[in-house]
Short mmCIF file of N, CA and C in Angstrom, two decimals:
data_model
loop_
_atom_site.label_atom_id
_atom_site.label_comp_id
_atom_site.label_asym_id
_atom_site.label_seq_id
_atom_site.Cartn_x
_atom_site.Cartn_y
_atom_site.Cartn_z
N MET A 1 9.80 -15.71 -14.65
CA MET A 1 8.63 -16.23 -14.26
C MET A 1 8.82 -17.58 -14.93
N THR A 2 8.25 -18.52 -14.57
CA THR A 2 8.21 -19.79 -15.04
C THR A 2 6.71 -20.35 -15.16
N THR A 3 6.68 -21.45 -15.47
CA THR A 3 5.20 -22.12 -15.79
C THR A 3 5.23 -23.34 -14.92
N SER A 4 4.30 -23.79 -14.26
CA SER A 4 4.22 -24.76 -13.45
C SER A 4 3.46 -25.93 -14.48
N ALA A 5 3.42 -27.31 -13.99
CA ALA A 5 2.93 -28.33 -14.83
C ALA A 5 1.45 -28.17 -15.27
N GLN A 6 0.65 -27.40 -14.21
CA GLN A 6 -0.75 -27.34 -14.74
C GLN A 6 -0.81 -26.13 -15.30
N GLY A 7 0.09 -25.35 -15.98
CA GLY A 7 0.19 -24.12 -16.51
C GLY A 7 -0.12 -23.02 -15.97
N ALA A 8 -0.21 -22.83 -14.76
CA ALA A 8 -0.34 -21.59 -13.83
C ALA A 8 1.42 -20.88 -13.95
N ALA A 9 1.36 -19.72 -13.89
CA ALA A 9 2.47 -19.03 -13.83
C ALA A 9 2.89 -18.89 -12.50
N LEU A 10 4.19 -18.93 -12.39
CA LEU A 10 5.06 -19.15 -11.17
C LEU A 10 5.87 -18.04 -11.10
N LEU A 11 5.83 -17.11 -10.13
CA LEU A 11 6.80 -16.20 -9.78
C LEU A 11 8.00 -16.32 -8.95
N SER A 12 8.86 -15.72 -9.22
CA SER A 12 10.18 -15.74 -8.27
C SER A 12 9.87 -14.62 -7.42
N PRO A 13 10.39 -14.35 -6.07
CA PRO A 13 10.35 -13.34 -5.26
C PRO A 13 10.71 -12.09 -5.85
N ALA A 14 11.62 -12.08 -6.59
CA ALA A 14 12.12 -10.96 -7.52
C ALA A 14 11.08 -10.42 -8.43
N ASP A 15 10.38 -11.33 -8.80
CA ASP A 15 9.20 -10.83 -9.72
C ASP A 15 8.11 -10.27 -9.06
N VAL A 16 7.74 -10.96 -7.96
CA VAL A 16 6.70 -10.24 -7.07
C VAL A 16 7.02 -8.97 -6.51
N ALA A 17 8.44 -8.83 -6.33
CA ALA A 17 8.99 -7.56 -5.58
C ALA A 17 8.57 -6.32 -6.72
N ARG A 18 9.21 -6.72 -8.14
CA ARG A 18 8.92 -6.13 -9.28
C ARG A 18 7.44 -5.52 -9.44
N ARG A 19 6.59 -6.50 -9.42
CA ARG A 19 5.17 -6.23 -9.70
C ARG A 19 4.70 -5.45 -8.62
N ALA A 20 5.14 -5.61 -7.40
CA ALA A 20 4.38 -4.88 -6.36
C ALA A 20 4.92 -3.80 -5.97
N GLN A 21 6.11 -3.48 -6.51
CA GLN A 21 6.75 -2.10 -6.47
C GLN A 21 7.59 -2.12 -5.04
N VAL A 22 8.13 -3.28 -4.45
CA VAL A 22 8.39 -3.38 -3.13
C VAL A 22 10.00 -3.91 -3.17
N SER A 23 10.67 -4.15 -2.22
CA SER A 23 11.83 -4.61 -2.17
C SER A 23 11.68 -6.30 -2.07
N ALA A 24 12.82 -6.94 -2.42
CA ALA A 24 12.79 -8.22 -2.38
C ALA A 24 12.73 -8.59 -0.70
N LYS A 25 13.37 -7.91 0.03
CA LYS A 25 13.24 -8.31 1.31
C LYS A 25 11.90 -8.25 2.19
N THR A 26 11.16 -7.29 1.53
CA THR A 26 9.57 -7.14 1.99
C THR A 26 8.85 -8.64 1.54
N VAL A 27 9.16 -9.02 0.41
CA VAL A 27 8.49 -10.16 0.00
C VAL A 27 9.06 -11.39 0.87
N TYR A 28 10.37 -11.31 0.79
CA TYR A 28 10.91 -12.61 1.97
C TYR A 28 10.22 -12.49 3.19
N ARG A 29 9.98 -11.38 3.77
CA ARG A 29 9.41 -11.15 5.06
C ARG A 29 8.17 -11.61 4.96
N ALA A 30 7.38 -11.42 3.93
CA ALA A 30 5.89 -11.68 3.97
C ALA A 30 5.74 -13.40 3.50
N ILE A 31 6.76 -14.01 3.02
CA ILE A 31 6.74 -15.28 3.07
C ILE A 31 7.00 -15.89 4.53
N ARG A 32 7.96 -15.44 5.05
CA ARG A 32 8.30 -16.04 6.36
C ARG A 32 7.14 -15.94 7.15
N SER A 33 6.55 -14.70 7.35
CA SER A 33 5.43 -14.50 8.30
C SER A 33 4.10 -15.16 8.00
N GLY A 34 4.22 -15.71 6.75
CA GLY A 34 2.72 -16.43 6.35
C GLY A 34 1.76 -15.49 5.72
N ASP A 35 2.28 -14.25 5.28
CA ASP A 35 1.24 -13.71 4.79
C ASP A 35 1.21 -13.80 3.09
N LEU A 36 2.19 -14.07 2.50
CA LEU A 36 2.41 -14.49 1.33
C LEU A 36 2.60 -15.91 0.93
N VAL A 37 1.86 -16.68 0.51
CA VAL A 37 2.10 -18.31 0.15
C VAL A 37 2.99 -18.62 -0.87
N ALA A 38 3.94 -19.31 -0.38
CA ALA A 38 5.05 -19.77 -1.46
C ALA A 38 5.28 -21.09 -1.58
N SER A 39 5.86 -21.54 -2.55
CA SER A 39 6.22 -23.08 -2.55
C SER A 39 7.65 -22.77 -2.69
N ARG A 40 8.55 -24.07 -1.87
CA ARG A 40 9.66 -23.95 -1.97
C ARG A 40 10.30 -25.11 -3.08
N ILE A 41 10.98 -24.69 -3.88
CA ILE A 41 11.46 -25.74 -5.00
C ILE A 41 12.69 -25.88 -5.09
N GLY A 42 13.52 -26.97 -4.43
CA GLY A 42 14.91 -26.59 -4.16
C GLY A 42 15.25 -25.85 -3.27
N ALA A 43 15.91 -24.98 -3.81
CA ALA A 43 16.57 -23.71 -2.92
C ALA A 43 15.61 -22.63 -3.40
N HIS A 44 14.79 -22.61 -4.01
CA HIS A 44 14.06 -21.28 -4.38
C HIS A 44 12.66 -21.14 -4.15
N TYR A 45 11.94 -20.07 -3.89
CA TYR A 45 10.66 -20.13 -3.66
C TYR A 45 10.04 -19.64 -4.80
N ARG A 46 8.84 -20.10 -4.94
CA ARG A 46 7.88 -19.76 -6.32
C ARG A 46 6.52 -19.32 -5.59
N ILE A 47 5.88 -18.25 -6.34
CA ILE A 47 4.69 -17.93 -5.67
C ILE A 47 3.76 -17.85 -6.98
N THR A 48 2.59 -18.54 -6.73
CA THR A 48 1.37 -18.55 -7.96
C THR A 48 0.99 -16.99 -8.39
N GLU A 49 0.69 -16.86 -9.62
CA GLU A 49 0.11 -15.61 -9.52
C GLU A 49 -1.23 -15.53 -8.50
N GLU A 50 -2.04 -16.44 -8.67
CA GLU A 50 -3.29 -16.56 -7.79
C GLU A 50 -3.09 -16.00 -6.39
N ASP A 51 -1.84 -16.52 -5.78
CA ASP A 51 -1.49 -16.22 -4.16
C ASP A 51 -0.61 -14.72 -4.40
N PHE A 52 -0.15 -14.31 -5.44
CA PHE A 52 0.30 -12.90 -5.54
C PHE A 52 -0.81 -12.17 -5.32
N TRP A 53 -1.80 -12.27 -6.34
CA TRP A 53 -3.10 -11.33 -6.11
C TRP A 53 -3.73 -11.30 -4.71
N LEU A 54 -3.95 -12.28 -4.18
CA LEU A 54 -4.45 -12.58 -2.99
C LEU A 54 -3.63 -11.97 -1.74
N TRP A 55 -2.30 -11.93 -1.87
CA TRP A 55 -1.46 -11.12 -1.09
C TRP A 55 -1.52 -9.73 -1.20
N ILE A 56 -1.76 -8.99 -2.55
CA ILE A 56 -1.94 -7.79 -2.94
C ILE A 56 -3.35 -7.19 -2.33
N SER A 57 -4.41 -7.91 -2.80
CA SER A 57 -5.69 -7.55 -2.15
C SER A 57 -5.83 -7.64 -0.75
N GLY A 58 -5.12 -8.53 -0.10
CA GLY A 58 -5.12 -8.53 1.33
C GLY A 58 -4.75 -7.53 2.24
N ALA A 59 -3.74 -6.83 1.30
CA ALA A 59 -3.07 -5.56 1.75
C ALA A 59 -3.92 -4.22 1.80
N ARG A 60 -4.99 -4.28 1.37
CA ARG A 60 -5.70 -2.91 0.88
C ARG A 60 -6.01 -2.54 2.46
N VAL A 61 -5.67 -1.16 2.52
CA VAL A 61 -6.12 -0.25 3.64
C VAL A 61 -7.49 0.07 3.73
N LYS A 62 -8.16 0.21 4.76
CA LYS A 62 -9.54 0.51 4.76
C LYS A 62 -9.67 2.16 5.85
N PRO A 63 -10.36 3.14 5.17
CA PRO A 63 -10.15 4.24 5.93
C PRO A 63 -10.61 4.05 7.35
N THR A 64 -10.11 4.62 8.43
CA THR A 64 -10.65 4.50 9.87
C THR A 64 -11.86 5.11 10.15
N ARG A 65 -12.11 6.23 9.50
CA ARG A 65 -13.48 6.96 9.45
C ARG A 65 -13.58 7.74 8.29
N GLN A 66 -14.95 8.14 8.02
CA GLN A 66 -15.14 8.83 6.78
C GLN A 66 -15.67 10.27 7.38
N ARG A 67 -15.05 11.41 6.76
CA ARG A 67 -15.59 12.83 7.16
C ARG A 67 -16.56 13.30 6.21
N SER A 68 -17.73 13.61 6.89
CA SER A 68 -18.65 14.04 5.81
C SER A 68 -18.60 15.67 5.76
N ASN A 69 -18.01 16.20 6.68
CA ASN A 69 -17.65 17.59 6.64
C ASN A 69 -16.38 17.86 6.90
N PRO A 70 -15.32 18.21 5.96
CA PRO A 70 -13.93 18.45 6.40
C PRO A 70 -13.88 19.64 7.18
N ARG A 71 -12.93 19.93 7.89
CA ARG A 71 -12.55 20.85 8.65
C ARG A 71 -11.92 22.01 7.73
N PRO A 72 -12.70 23.42 7.93
CA PRO A 72 -12.18 24.36 7.18
C PRO A 72 -10.55 24.61 7.68
N ILE A 73 -9.96 25.39 6.65
CA ILE A 73 -8.69 25.53 6.81
C ILE A 73 -8.74 26.81 7.42
N ALA A 74 -8.06 27.19 8.39
CA ALA A 74 -7.95 28.37 9.30
C ALA A 74 -7.09 29.61 8.49
N ALA A 75 -7.45 30.48 8.43
CA ALA A 75 -6.49 31.55 7.85
C ALA A 75 -5.46 31.70 8.73
N PRO A 76 -4.17 31.93 8.34
CA PRO A 76 -3.21 32.40 9.11
C PRO A 76 -3.08 33.42 9.80
N ALA A 77 -2.70 33.84 11.05
CA ALA A 77 -2.86 35.05 11.65
C ALA A 77 -2.20 36.09 11.07
N GLY A 78 -2.68 37.43 10.95
CA GLY A 78 -1.94 38.25 10.14
C GLY A 78 -2.98 38.92 9.19
N ARG A 79 -2.40 38.77 8.09
CA ARG A 79 -3.34 39.34 6.77
C ARG A 79 -4.50 38.39 6.76
N GLY A 80 -5.55 38.87 6.54
CA GLY A 80 -6.94 38.18 6.68
C GLY A 80 -7.59 37.62 7.60
N SER A 81 -6.98 37.86 8.96
CA SER A 81 -7.43 37.25 10.11
C SER A 81 -8.70 38.21 10.62
N LEU A 82 -9.30 37.55 11.51
CA LEU A 82 -10.53 38.46 12.05
C LEU A 82 -10.00 39.73 12.80
N ALA A 83 -8.83 39.78 13.49
CA ALA A 83 -8.57 40.87 14.08
C ALA A 83 -8.22 42.03 13.31
N ALA A 84 -7.76 41.67 12.33
CA ALA A 84 -7.24 42.62 11.12
C ALA A 84 -8.36 43.25 10.49
N LEU A 85 -9.50 42.49 10.14
CA LEU A 85 -10.61 42.93 9.73
C LEU A 85 -11.44 44.04 10.48
N ARG A 86 -11.30 43.37 12.03
CA ARG A 86 -12.11 44.43 12.65
C ARG A 86 -11.13 45.70 13.02
N ALA A 87 -9.91 45.63 12.84
CA ALA A 87 -9.28 46.99 12.81
C ALA A 87 -9.23 47.77 11.74
N ILE A 88 -9.47 47.03 10.83
CA ILE A 88 -10.06 47.93 9.53
C ILE A 88 -11.22 48.60 9.47
N GLU A 89 -12.50 48.01 10.14
CA GLU A 89 -13.67 48.15 10.34
C GLU A 89 -13.76 49.62 11.35
N GLU A 90 -12.69 49.26 12.19
CA GLU A 90 -12.75 50.39 13.55
C GLU A 90 -12.05 51.79 12.94
N ALA A 91 -11.02 51.48 12.01
CA ALA A 91 -10.47 52.75 11.49
C ALA A 91 -11.38 53.42 10.74
N ALA A 92 -12.41 52.88 9.69
CA ALA A 92 -13.00 53.53 8.93
C ALA A 92 -14.34 54.45 9.63
#
């Protein structure tokens, strides 16, 4: 991590990858696609702290739908099944 003339922290792609717990290849792919804003200084990319957090917050996944009543888990066939209970009732 380096500091710019304005005092803002500049992160290397390796720093971003470490913070986001992704591979450096993923970071370079995000830079090339335009999802992650970076500056090229000489032969090196640098990412501001603000652009890093914008990239992370933009990657949030929203649920497609919410369930108010989750489906009940069906009992496996055999022990505990309705057919087994009926057989026990009929035998009694």
